[in-house]
């Protein structure tokens, strides 16, 4: 299939429409239909004004009933809901990080999992005060993993990685009493605070929301990211392709979906095994094609160049092609709908984690002990399923773009160093980047993240905002499903520099990068925190002064709320295109979005704007305000 330079949202919608037609022939349900069935949504839920924390209610706040049965007012209810939302996200990301710590603990020479980046492991060990001299690399890996696991439940002290932040930021956290302690403690304290008869003071609940978020971003997620690099390699720029056309008509298509790279890495390994490829050929296929969906896609794209089939709201599309032999999932963002949908086709829906069990799936429990064996069994199962494919039902829309992905902090510094020093040094500096921002060649940066949400025309907000920002010489650093939206549209192709303003175009040419930099999966937003910290230190200013903002224009998950809290708490103004169920309380809205709430504590706040074009204007305005304040 030929690759296209750019793909529009209209082309993607046309492709989806033809896939839905395919689905209709076999009686498939779709999220598009379920959205219709669920609309209009409950107004109390949307405003955050329904409380079902105890069984006296549910209580719904109206002008006639301004307090719940316990007497809690609307502000307490909205703030409690917000904190519970955050705690769900922090728990989820951090548990992902915990699984990665366990995988690191299981590494051994010649085992299922090995250490691929020993230098990074040693850097982290040194940072944590662990002796590295003369140590066996696996002894060291086990001690670092165990130390990491202790971060979840240690009785005293705060998260080790907080020391990576500029001193000023650490002082703000201490002063605001939001420096996160043990990760599990912050999550369980959030549930405790929101239990019936505990906190109903919005300020206290929002403070804890920031603290729980920080335990994710500077704790669980950061360990998830850092140890994934140690285990599977620190990403560096690699070419790949994106959009639904990456599925191959004549090959066994295996889709990996979810978040934890411990599974997908193994599937990728066995799909490349010559024995497995020969087996696929003996079954009449031309080979094995692996493609990804959601954050698993980011993980394997940035380390192996595995094509990206789609993001959150494209997950049903891969099955609707009729050419998916297996969709293999681990945890998070997986539609339970994939079970019944896969039954309409020949597709095997394979769940692998006890954390994400779903009806109508085949459960093959994955663990570090059986990873190799089970990954091989899954690949074999998919190959053997090829013969069950109904070729008359195959419909792979011809949409495919080129993308360059894998811009970890180390890779970005390496690229910048390559320009100034003609050699790549992964421990380099962000100074060249600071210089181009200071000079105005680049106006600033936007860290764009998050999901799709049917409340926003899928991918439009991501793509349109990115186009607008790069045209205004603002570089994009993206992760999660935002990254896939960019890749699907062609914005991660280095040629997309032609869509940029003159300044950004020059930077892209000089550094040989696309204008939208792929930084990885959801947990990798922690990479963005490290980059922001390094920039602030190299510049000699506070993070909140740097002309950079965060944005989640189509977010939907609890994880995104946790992310929003740690991005804001790190000092980065954050712009949302979907309301976080807080509009029912003026007090909570003022705390999150006003000039005298979280802004007083951490020098940043939220902006919620549902008009996407306006959201873009507001981000540009904020970046320009920061520039003006710095006198640049
Ligand atoms: S996968 S949390 S839909 S970004 Fe990380 Fe995408 Fe959002 Fe899931």
Coordinates of C-alpha atoms and ligand atoms in Angstrom, one line a residue:
X1 CA 0.0 0.0 0.0
X2 CA 1.3 3.5 -0.8
X3 CA 1.8 5.8 2.1
X4 CA 0.1 9.2 2.2
X5 CA 1.8 12.4 3.4
X6 CA -1.2 13.6 5.4
X7 CA -4.6 12.0 6.3
X8 CA -7.5 14.2 7.2
X9 CA -10.2 13.5 9.9
X10 CA -12.7 13.3 7.0
X11 CA -10.7 10.5 5.4
X12 CA -10.5 8.7 8.7
X13 CA -14.3 9.1 9.2
X14 CA -15.0 7.7 5.8
X15 CA -12.8 4.7 6.5
X16 CA -14.6 4.2 9.8
X17 CA -18.0 4.4 8.1
X18 CA -17.0 1.7 5.7
X19 CA -15.8 -0.5 8.6
X20 CA -19.1 0.0 10.4
X21 CA -20.8 -1.2 7.2
X22 CA -18.7 -4.3 7.5
X23 CA -19.8 -4.7 11.1
X24 CA -23.5 -4.3 10.2
X25 CA -23.2 -7.4 7.9
X26 CA -22.4 -9.5 11.0
X27 CA -24.6 -7.7 13.5
X28 CA -21.7 -5.9 15.3
X29 CA -22.4 -3.3 17.9
X30 CA -20.2 -0.1 17.9
X31 CA -19.3 2.7 20.3
X32 CA -20.9 5.1 17.9
X33 CA -24.3 3.4 18.5
X34 CA -23.7 3.1 22.3
X35 CA -23.0 6.8 22.5
X36 CA -26.5 7.4 20.9
X37 CA -28.0 5.0 23.4
X38 CA -26.4 6.8 26.3
X39 CA -27.2 10.4 25.3
X40 CA -28.2 12.7 26.9
X41 CA -25.9 12.0 29.8
X42 CA -27.0 12.6 33.4
X43 CA -26.7 16.3 34.3
X44 CA -25.8 15.6 37.9
X45 CA -23.0 13.2 36.9
X46 CA -21.7 15.7 34.4
X47 CA -21.7 18.5 36.9
X48 CA -20.2 16.3 39.6
X49 CA -23.1 17.0 42.0
X50 CA -24.2 13.5 42.7
X51 CA -22.9 11.7 45.8
X52 CA -23.1 8.0 46.3
X53 CA -20.3 7.5 48.7
X54 CA -22.6 6.2 51.4
X55 CA -26.0 4.3 51.2
X56 CA -28.2 7.1 52.6
X57 CA -28.5 8.5 49.1
X58 CA -27.7 8.8 46.3
X59 CA -27.9 12.5 47.0
X60 CA -28.3 15.0 44.1
X61 CA -27.8 18.6 44.7
X62 CA -30.4 21.0 43.3
X63 CA -31.5 24.6 44.3
X64 CA -34.3 22.9 46.3
X65 CA -32.0 20.4 48.0
X66 CA -28.7 22.2 48.4
X67 CA -27.2 19.7 50.8
X68 CA -26.9 15.9 50.9
X69 CA -28.5 13.9 53.8
X70 CA -25.2 14.2 55.8
X71 CA -25.2 18.0 55.2
X72 CA -22.4 18.1 52.8
X73 CA -22.8 21.0 50.3
X74 CA -22.2 20.9 46.6
X75 CA -18.6 22.1 46.9
X76 CA -17.7 19.2 49.2
X77 CA -19.4 16.7 47.0
X78 CA -17.8 18.0 43.8
X79 CA -14.3 18.1 45.4
X80 CA -14.7 14.6 46.9
X81 CA -15.7 13.3 43.5
X82 CA -12.7 15.0 42.0
X83 CA -10.3 13.5 44.5
X84 CA -11.8 10.0 44.0
X85 CA -11.4 10.5 40.2
X86 CA -7.7 11.4 40.8
X87 CA -7.1 8.5 43.2
X88 CA -8.4 6.0 40.6
X89 CA -6.0 7.3 38.0
X90 CA -3.0 7.5 40.4
X91 CA -3.7 3.9 41.5
X92 CA -3.9 2.7 38.0
X93 CA -0.7 4.3 36.6
X94 CA 1.2 3.4 39.8
X95 CA 0.1 -0.2 39.7
X96 CA 1.4 -0.3 36.2
X97 CA 4.7 1.0 37.5
X98 CA 4.6 -1.6 40.3
X99 CA 4.2 -4.4 37.7
X100 CA 7.3 -3.1 35.9
X101 CA 9.2 -3.0 39.2
X102 CA 8.3 -6.7 39.6
X103 CA 9.4 -7.5 36.1
X104 CA 12.7 -5.8 36.8
X105 CA 13.0 -7.9 39.9
X106 CA 12.6 -11.0 37.8
X107 CA 15.4 -10.2 35.3
X108 CA 18.2 -12.7 35.0
X109 CA 20.9 -13.5 32.5
X110 CA 19.3 -15.6 29.7
X111 CA 15.8 -15.2 31.3
X112 CA 12.6 -14.0 29.8
X113 CA 13.5 -10.5 30.8
X114 CA 17.0 -9.0 30.8
X115 CA 18.5 -5.6 31.4
X116 CA 18.8 -3.8 28.1
X117 CA 20.0 -0.4 29.3
X118 CA 22.6 -1.1 32.1
X119 CA 23.9 2.4 32.0
X120 CA 20.5 3.8 32.8
X121 CA 20.1 1.3 35.6
X122 CA 23.4 2.4 37.1
X123 CA 22.4 6.1 36.8
X124 CA 19.2 5.5 38.7
X125 CA 21.1 3.4 41.3
X126 CA 23.6 6.2 41.9
X127 CA 20.8 8.7 42.2
X128 CA 19.2 6.5 44.8
X129 CA 22.5 6.0 46.7
X130 CA 22.8 2.4 45.8
X131 CA 26.4 1.1 45.4
X132 CA 27.1 0.2 41.8
X133 CA 30.9 -0.4 41.9
X134 CA 31.8 -4.0 41.0
X135 CA 28.2 -5.2 41.2
X136 CA 26.7 -7.9 39.1
X137 CA 24.2 -6.1 36.9
X138 CA 21.4 -8.4 37.9
X139 CA 22.1 -8.0 41.6
X140 CA 21.9 -4.3 41.1
X141 CA 18.7 -4.6 39.1
X142 CA 17.1 -6.6 41.9
X143 CA 18.2 -4.1 44.6
X144 CA 16.9 -1.1 42.5
X145 CA 13.6 -2.9 41.8
X146 CA 13.1 -3.7 45.5
X147 CA 13.9 -0.2 46.5
X148 CA 11.4 1.0 43.9
X149 CA 8.8 -1.4 45.3
X150 CA 9.4 0.1 48.8
X151 CA 8.4 3.5 47.4
X152 CA 4.8 2.2 47.4
X153 CA 4.5 1.5 51.1
X154 CA 7.4 3.1 52.9
X155 CA 6.3 4.4 56.3
X156 CA 8.4 7.6 56.2
X157 CA 9.7 10.2 53.8
X158 CA 8.6 11.3 50.4
X159 CA 9.2 10.0 46.8
X160 CA 12.8 9.6 45.9
X161 CA 12.4 11.0 42.4
X162 CA 11.2 14.4 43.8
X163 CA 14.9 15.4 44.0
X164 CA 14.9 15.5 40.2
X165 CA 12.8 18.6 40.3
X166 CA 14.3 22.1 40.6
X167 CA 14.8 23.2 44.2
X168 CA 12.2 25.9 43.9
X169 CA 9.6 23.3 42.9
X170 CA 10.5 21.0 45.8
X171 CA 10.1 24.0 48.1
X172 CA 6.6 24.8 46.7
X173 CA 5.6 21.2 47.3
X174 CA 6.8 21.2 50.9
X175 CA 5.2 24.5 51.6
X176 CA 1.9 23.5 50.2
X177 CA 2.1 20.1 52.0
X178 CA 1.7 18.2 48.8
X179 CA 5.1 16.4 48.5
X180 CA 3.9 12.8 48.0
X181 CA 4.8 10.2 50.5
X182 CA 4.4 6.4 49.8
X183 CA 2.3 6.0 46.7
X184 CA -0.2 3.5 48.2
X185 CA -0.6 5.9 51.2
X186 CA -1.6 8.8 49.0
X187 CA -4.2 6.6 47.2
X188 CA -5.6 5.2 50.4
X189 CA -5.6 8.5 52.2
X190 CA -7.6 9.9 49.3
X191 CA -10.2 7.2 49.8
X192 CA -10.1 7.8 53.5
X193 CA -10.5 11.5 53.2
X194 CA -13.5 11.1 50.9
X195 CA -15.2 8.5 53.1
X196 CA -18.5 9.5 54.7
X197 CA -17.8 11.8 57.6
X198 CA -14.3 12.8 56.7
X199 CA -13.3 15.8 54.5
X200 CA -15.8 18.1 52.9
X201 CA -13.6 21.2 52.7
X202 CA -12.8 21.7 49.0
X203 CA -9.3 23.2 49.7
X204 CA -8.2 20.1 51.6
X205 CA -9.6 17.8 49.0
X206 CA -8.0 19.6 46.1
X207 CA -4.6 19.7 47.9
X208 CA -4.8 15.9 48.3
X209 CA -5.7 15.6 44.6
X210 CA -2.4 17.3 43.7
X211 CA -0.5 15.2 46.2
X212 CA -2.1 11.9 44.9
X213 CA -1.4 13.1 41.3
X214 CA 2.3 13.8 42.2
X215 CA 2.7 10.3 43.7
X216 CA 1.7 9.1 40.2
X217 CA 3.8 11.4 38.0
X218 CA 6.9 11.6 40.2
X219 CA 6.4 8.1 41.7
X220 CA 4.6 5.2 40.1
X221 CA 4.6 6.5 36.5
X222 CA 8.2 7.7 36.7
X223 CA 9.3 4.3 37.9
X224 CA 7.2 2.6 35.2
X225 CA 8.9 4.7 32.5
X226 CA 12.4 4.5 33.9
X227 CA 12.4 0.8 34.5
X228 CA 10.7 0.0 31.2
X229 CA 13.7 1.8 29.6
X230 CA 16.1 -0.3 31.7
X231 CA 14.3 -3.5 30.7
X232 CA 13.5 -2.9 27.1
X233 CA 15.8 -0.1 26.0
X234 CA 15.6 3.7 26.2
X235 CA 13.7 4.9 23.1
X236 CA 15.6 6.6 20.3
X237 CA 14.2 7.9 17.0
X238 CA 12.9 5.1 14.8
X239 CA 10.7 5.1 11.6
X240 CA 7.3 3.5 11.6
X241 CA 3.9 3.8 9.9
X242 CA 0.5 4.6 11.2
X243 CA -3.3 4.4 10.6
X244 CA -5.6 1.5 9.9
X245 CA -3.8 0.7 6.6
X246 CA -0.9 -0.8 8.5
X247 CA -2.9 -4.0 8.7
X248 CA -1.9 -6.5 6.1
X249 CA -4.3 -8.3 3.9
X250 CA -2.1 -11.4 3.3
X251 CA -0.5 -11.7 6.7
X252 CA -1.4 -12.9 10.1
X253 CA -2.4 -9.7 11.9
X254 CA -1.8 -9.6 15.7
X255 CA -2.9 -6.4 17.5
X256 CA -1.4 -5.6 20.8
X257 CA -3.4 -3.2 23.0
X258 CA -3.2 -1.9 26.5
X259 CA -0.2 -0.5 28.4
X260 CA 2.3 -2.9 29.9
X261 CA 5.3 -3.5 27.6
X262 CA 6.2 -6.7 29.5
X263 CA 3.5 -8.5 27.3
X264 CA 3.9 -6.7 24.0
X265 CA 7.7 -7.0 24.0
X266 CA 7.4 -10.8 24.2
X267 CA 4.7 -11.0 21.5
X268 CA 6.9 -8.9 19.2
X269 CA 9.9 -11.1 19.9
X270 CA 8.1 -14.3 19.0
X271 CA 6.4 -12.8 16.0
X272 CA 9.9 -12.2 14.6
X273 CA 11.0 -15.8 15.4
X274 CA 11.9 -17.5 12.1
X275 CA 10.2 -20.7 13.3
X276 CA 6.9 -18.7 13.8
X277 CA 7.2 -17.0 10.5
X278 CA 7.8 -20.3 8.7
X279 CA 4.7 -21.7 10.5
X280 CA 2.6 -18.7 9.4
X281 CA 3.8 -19.3 5.8
X282 CA 2.8 -23.0 6.1
X283 CA -0.7 -21.8 7.0
X284 CA -1.0 -19.8 3.8
X285 CA 0.0 -16.3 5.1
X286 CA 2.9 -14.2 3.8
X287 CA 4.1 -13.6 7.3
X288 CA 3.2 -12.1 10.7
X289 CA 2.2 -8.5 11.1
X290 CA 2.1 -6.9 14.6
X291 CA 0.5 -3.6 15.0
X292 CA -0.5 -1.6 18.1
X293 CA -3.4 0.3 19.6
X294 CA -3.4 2.8 22.5
X295 CA -0.3 3.0 24.7
X296 CA 1.0 -0.4 24.0
X297 CA 1.3 0.8 20.5
X298 CA 3.5 3.7 21.7
X299 CA 5.7 1.3 23.7
X300 CA 6.5 -1.1 20.8
X301 CA 6.6 1.7 18.1
X302 CA 9.2 3.6 20.0
X303 CA 11.4 0.6 20.7
X304 CA 10.9 -1.5 17.6
X305 CA 9.2 0.6 14.9
X306 CA 6.0 -1.5 15.2
X307 CA 3.2 0.2 13.2
X308 CA 0.5 2.1 15.0
X309 CA -3.0 0.9 13.9
X310 CA -4.9 3.4 16.0
X311 CA -5.8 5.0 19.2
X312 CA -8.5 4.6 21.8
X313 CA -11.6 5.2 19.7
X314 CA -10.1 3.1 16.8
X315 CA -9.8 0.0 18.9
X316 CA -13.0 -1.5 17.4
X317 CA -11.9 -0.6 13.9
X318 CA -9.0 -3.1 13.9
X319 CA -11.5 -6.0 14.5
X320 CA -14.0 -4.5 12.0
X321 CA -11.4 -5.0 9.2
X322 CA -12.2 -8.7 9.4
X323 CA -8.4 -9.2 9.1
X324 CA -7.5 -9.4 12.8
X325 CA -6.4 -12.9 13.8
X326 CA -5.9 -11.9 17.4
X327 CA -6.2 -8.8 19.6
X328 CA -4.0 -9.4 22.7
X329 CA -4.5 -7.1 25.6
X330 CA -3.0 -6.4 29.0
X331 CA -4.4 -3.6 31.1
X332 CA -6.3 -0.2 30.8
X333 CA -8.4 1.4 28.1
X334 CA -9.6 -1.8 26.7
X335 CA -13.3 -1.8 25.6
X336 CA -15.2 -4.8 27.1
X337 CA -17.0 -4.5 23.7
X338 CA -14.1 -6.2 22.1
X339 CA -15.4 -9.5 23.5
X340 CA -18.8 -9.6 21.7
X341 CA -17.3 -7.8 18.7
X342 CA -14.6 -10.4 18.2
X343 CA -17.3 -13.1 18.3
X344 CA -18.8 -11.5 15.1
X345 CA -15.6 -12.2 13.3
X346 CA -12.9 -14.9 13.5
X347 CA -10.8 -12.7 15.8
X348 CA -9.4 -14.2 19.1
X349 CA -9.7 -11.7 21.9
X350 CA -7.0 -12.7 24.4
X351 CA -6.8 -11.2 27.8
X352 CA -3.7 -11.8 29.8
X353 CA -3.8 -10.0 33.1
X354 CA -5.8 -10.8 36.2
X355 CA -6.4 -7.1 36.5
X356 CA -8.4 -6.9 33.3
X357 CA -10.7 -9.9 33.0
X358 CA -13.5 -9.6 30.5
X359 CA -16.4 -11.8 29.2
X360 CA -16.0 -13.4 25.8
X361 CA -12.3 -13.5 25.9
X362 CA -9.7 -16.3 26.1
X363 CA -7.6 -15.7 29.3
X364 CA -4.0 -16.7 29.1
X365 CA -2.4 -15.5 32.3
X366 CA 0.9 -13.8 31.7
X367 CA 3.7 -13.6 34.2
X368 CA 7.4 -13.1 34.1
X369 CA 7.9 -16.8 34.7
X370 CA 5.8 -18.0 31.8
X371 CA 6.1 -15.0 29.5
X372 CA 8.1 -16.6 26.7
X373 CA 6.1 -19.8 26.7
X374 CA 2.7 -18.0 26.7
X375 CA 3.7 -15.3 24.2
X376 CA 4.7 -18.1 21.8
X377 CA 1.4 -19.9 22.4
X378 CA -0.5 -16.7 21.7
X379 CA 1.4 -16.1 18.4
X380 CA 0.8 -19.7 17.4
X381 CA -2.9 -19.4 18.2
X382 CA -3.2 -16.3 16.0
X383 CA -1.3 -18.1 13.1
X384 CA -3.7 -21.1 13.4
X385 CA -6.6 -18.7 13.3
X386 CA -5.6 -17.3 9.9
X387 CA -7.4 -20.2 8.1
X388 CA -10.7 -19.1 9.8
X389 CA -10.6 -15.7 8.2
X390 CA -13.6 -15.0 5.9
X391 CA -11.7 -13.3 3.0
X392 CA -15.0 -11.8 1.7
X393 CA -15.3 -9.8 5.0
X394 CA -11.8 -8.3 4.7
X395 CA -11.9 -4.5 4.4
X396 CA -8.7 -2.7 5.2
X397 CA -9.0 1.0 4.4
X398 CA -6.1 2.3 2.4
X399 CA -4.8 4.8 4.9
X400 CA -1.2 4.8 6.0
X401 CA 1.3 7.5 7.0
X402 CA 5.0 7.7 7.8
X403 CA 6.1 8.6 11.3
X404 CA 9.3 9.0 13.2
X405 CA 8.8 8.2 16.9
X406 CA 10.8 7.6 20.1
X407 CA 11.9 11.0 21.4
X408 CA 12.8 10.2 25.0
X409 CA 14.5 13.0 27.0
X410 CA 17.8 11.2 26.3
X411 CA 17.0 11.1 22.6
X412 CA 16.0 14.8 22.5
X413 CA 19.3 15.8 24.2
X414 CA 21.1 13.5 21.8
X415 CA 19.6 15.2 18.8
X416 CA 20.4 18.6 20.2
X417 CA 23.9 17.5 21.0
X418 CA 24.3 16.1 17.5
X419 CA 23.8 19.6 16.1
X420 CA 26.1 21.5 18.5
X421 CA 28.8 18.9 19.1
X422 CA 28.5 16.5 16.2
X423 CA 28.3 13.6 18.6
X424 CA 25.4 12.2 20.6
X425 CA 25.6 12.4 24.4
X426 CA 22.5 11.0 26.2
X427 CA 23.3 12.9 29.3
X428 CA 23.6 16.2 27.4
X429 CA 21.8 19.5 28.0
X430 CA 18.7 21.2 26.8
X431 CA 20.6 24.5 26.4
X432 CA 20.4 24.6 22.6
X433 CA 16.6 24.3 22.9
X434 CA 16.5 27.0 25.6
X435 CA 18.5 29.3 23.2
X436 CA 16.1 28.9 20.3
X437 CA 13.2 29.6 22.6
X438 CA 14.9 32.7 24.1
X439 CA 15.7 34.0 20.7
X440 CA 12.1 33.6 19.6
X441 CA 12.9 31.2 16.7
X442 CA 10.6 28.9 18.7
X443 CA 7.9 30.6 20.7
X444 CA 7.5 27.7 23.2
X445 CA 6.2 24.2 23.6
X446 CA 3.0 22.4 24.2
X447 CA 2.9 19.0 25.9
X448 CA -0.2 17.4 24.4
X449 CA -1.5 14.2 25.9
X450 CA -4.6 12.1 26.5
X451 CA -7.2 10.1 25.0
X452 CA -10.2 10.3 22.6
X453 CA -13.6 11.0 24.0
X454 CA -16.8 10.8 22.0
X455 CA -17.7 14.2 23.4
X456 CA -15.2 15.6 20.9
X457 CA -15.1 14.7 17.2
X458 CA -12.4 11.9 17.4
X459 CA -8.9 13.2 16.8
X460 CA -10.0 16.6 15.5
X461 CA -9.0 18.5 18.6
X462 CA -5.6 16.8 18.7
X463 CA -4.9 17.3 15.0
X464 CA -6.3 20.8 14.6
X465 CA -4.6 22.1 17.7
X466 CA -1.3 20.6 16.6
X467 CA -1.5 22.2 13.2
X468 CA -2.4 25.6 14.6
X469 CA 0.4 25.5 17.2
X470 CA 3.2 24.4 14.8
X471 CA 2.1 27.1 12.4
X472 CA 2.7 29.5 15.3
X473 CA 6.3 28.2 15.8
X474 CA 5.3 26.2 18.9
X475 CA 6.8 22.7 19.1
X476 CA 4.7 19.8 20.2
X477 CA 5.8 17.0 22.6
X478 CA 3.1 14.4 22.7
X479 CA 2.3 11.0 24.3
X480 CA -0.6 8.6 24.7
X481 CA -3.5 8.6 22.2
X482 CA -2.6 12.2 21.3
X483 CA 0.6 10.8 19.8
X484 CA -1.3 8.3 17.7
X485 CA -3.7 11.0 16.5
X486 CA -0.6 12.9 15.3
X487 CA 1.0 9.9 13.6
X488 CA -2.3 8.9 11.9
X489 CA -2.6 12.4 10.4
X490 CA 1.0 12.5 9.2
X491 CA 2.3 15.1 11.7
X492 CA 5.1 12.9 12.9
X493 CA 6.6 12.7 9.4
X494 CA 9.7 14.9 9.2
X495 CA 8.2 16.4 6.1
X496 CA 5.5 17.9 8.2
X497 CA 7.9 20.8 8.8
X498 CA 6.3 22.3 5.7
X499 CA 3.2 23.0 7.9
X500 CA 5.3 25.0 10.4
X501 CA 6.0 28.6 10.8
X502 CA 9.5 29.7 9.6
X503 CA 11.2 29.4 13.0
X504 CA 10.0 25.9 13.8
X505 CA 10.7 24.8 10.3
X506 CA 14.3 25.9 10.6
X507 CA 14.7 24.0 13.9
X508 CA 13.2 20.8 12.4
X509 CA 15.6 21.1 9.4
X510 CA 18.6 21.7 11.6
X511 CA 17.9 19.1 14.2
X512 CA 16.3 16.7 11.7
X513 CA 13.1 16.1 13.7
X514 CA 9.4 16.2 13.0
X515 CA 7.5 19.2 14.5
X516 CA 5.5 16.9 16.7
X517 CA 7.7 14.8 18.9
X518 CA 6.6 11.4 20.1
X519 CA 7.5 10.9 23.7
X520 CA 5.7 7.6 24.4
X521 CA 2.8 6.3 26.4
X522 CA 0.6 7.6 29.3
X523 CA 3.2 6.8 32.0
X524 CA 5.8 8.6 29.8
X525 CA 4.3 12.0 30.7
X526 CA 6.7 11.6 33.5
X527 CA 9.4 12.1 30.8
X528 CA 7.8 15.5 30.1
X529 CA 8.2 16.4 33.8
X530 CA 11.9 15.6 33.6
X531 CA 12.3 17.5 30.4
X532 CA 10.5 20.6 31.9
X533 CA 12.7 20.3 35.1
X534 CA 15.9 20.1 33.0
X535 CA 14.9 23.0 30.9
X536 CA 14.2 25.2 33.9
X537 CA 17.5 24.2 35.5
X538 CA 19.5 24.8 32.3
X539 CA 17.7 28.2 31.9
X540 CA 18.0 29.2 35.5
X541 CA 14.2 30.0 35.9
X542 CA 11.3 28.3 37.6
X543 CA 9.3 25.7 35.6
X544 CA 6.2 27.9 35.8
X545 CA 8.2 30.7 33.9
X546 CA 9.1 28.5 31.0
X547 CA 6.9 29.1 27.9
X548 CA 5.4 25.7 28.0
X549 CA 1.9 24.5 28.7
X550 CA 0.1 21.1 28.9
X551 CA -3.0 20.2 27.0
X552 CA -5.4 17.2 27.0
X553 CA -8.1 18.2 24.5
X554 CA -9.9 14.9 24.2
X555 CA -9.2 13.2 27.6
X556 CA -11.6 10.6 29.1
X557 CA -9.9 8.5 31.8
X558 CA -9.3 8.8 35.6
X559 CA -5.6 8.5 34.7
X560 CA -5.9 11.8 32.7
X561 CA -7.2 13.6 35.8
X562 CA -4.3 12.3 37.9
X563 CA -1.9 13.4 35.1
X564 CA -3.5 16.8 35.0
X565 CA -2.9 17.2 38.7
X566 CA 0.7 16.3 38.6
X567 CA 1.4 18.5 35.5
X568 CA -0.2 21.5 37.2
X569 CA 1.5 20.7 40.5
X570 CA 4.8 20.7 38.6
X571 CA 4.1 24.3 37.6
X572 CA 2.8 23.8 34.1
X573 CA -0.5 25.5 33.1
X574 CA -2.8 22.8 31.7
X575 CA -5.6 23.2 29.2
X576 CA -8.5 20.8 29.0
X577 CA -11.0 20.3 26.2
X578 CA -13.4 18.2 28.3
X579 CA -14.8 19.3 31.7
X580 CA -13.6 17.2 34.7
X581 CA -17.0 17.0 36.3
X582 CA -16.4 20.0 38.4
X583 CA -18.7 22.7 36.9
X584 CA -21.3 22.1 39.6
X585 CA -19.2 23.9 42.2
X586 CA -18.0 27.5 41.7
X587 CA -15.7 27.0 44.7
X588 CA -13.9 24.0 43.2
X589 CA -13.8 25.6 39.7
X590 CA -12.2 28.7 41.3
X591 CA -9.6 26.6 43.2
X592 CA -8.6 24.7 40.0
X593 CA -9.0 27.5 37.4
X594 CA -8.8 30.8 39.3
X595 CA -6.0 33.0 40.3
X596 CA -6.1 32.2 44.0
X597 CA -6.4 28.4 44.4
X598 CA -3.8 25.9 43.1
X599 CA -2.1 28.8 41.4
X600 CA -1.1 30.2 44.7
X601 CA 0.4 26.9 45.8
X602 CA 2.1 25.7 42.7
X603 CA 2.2 28.7 40.3
X604 CA 0.0 27.0 37.7
X605 CA -3.6 26.2 37.1
X606 CA -6.2 24.7 34.7
X607 CA -8.1 26.2 31.9
X608 CA -11.2 24.4 30.6
X609 CA -12.5 25.4 27.2
X610 CA -14.7 23.3 25.1
X611 CA -14.3 25.4 22.0
X612 CA -11.2 23.8 20.6
X613 CA -10.1 26.8 18.4
X614 CA -10.4 29.1 21.5
X615 CA -8.4 26.5 23.5
X616 CA -5.6 26.9 20.9
X617 CA -5.8 30.7 21.1
X618 CA -5.6 30.6 24.9
X619 CA -2.6 28.4 24.9
X620 CA -0.8 30.7 22.5
X621 CA -1.7 33.7 24.6
X622 CA -0.4 32.0 27.8
X623 CA 2.9 31.1 26.1
X624 CA 3.3 34.7 24.9
X625 CA 2.4 36.0 28.4
X626 CA 5.2 33.9 29.8
X627 CA 7.6 35.1 27.2
X628 CA 6.7 38.7 28.0
X629 CA 7.1 38.1 31.7
X630 CA 10.7 36.8 31.0
X631 CA 11.4 39.8 28.8
X632 CA 12.0 37.7 25.7
Ligands
LIG1 S1 -4.2 4.8 26.2 S2 -5.5 6.7 29.1 S3 -7.0 6.3 26.1 S4 -4.3 8.3 26.3 FE1 -2.8 5.3 27.5 FE2 -5.1 6.5 25.3 FE3 -6.1 7.8 27.4 FE4 -5.8 5.3 27.5

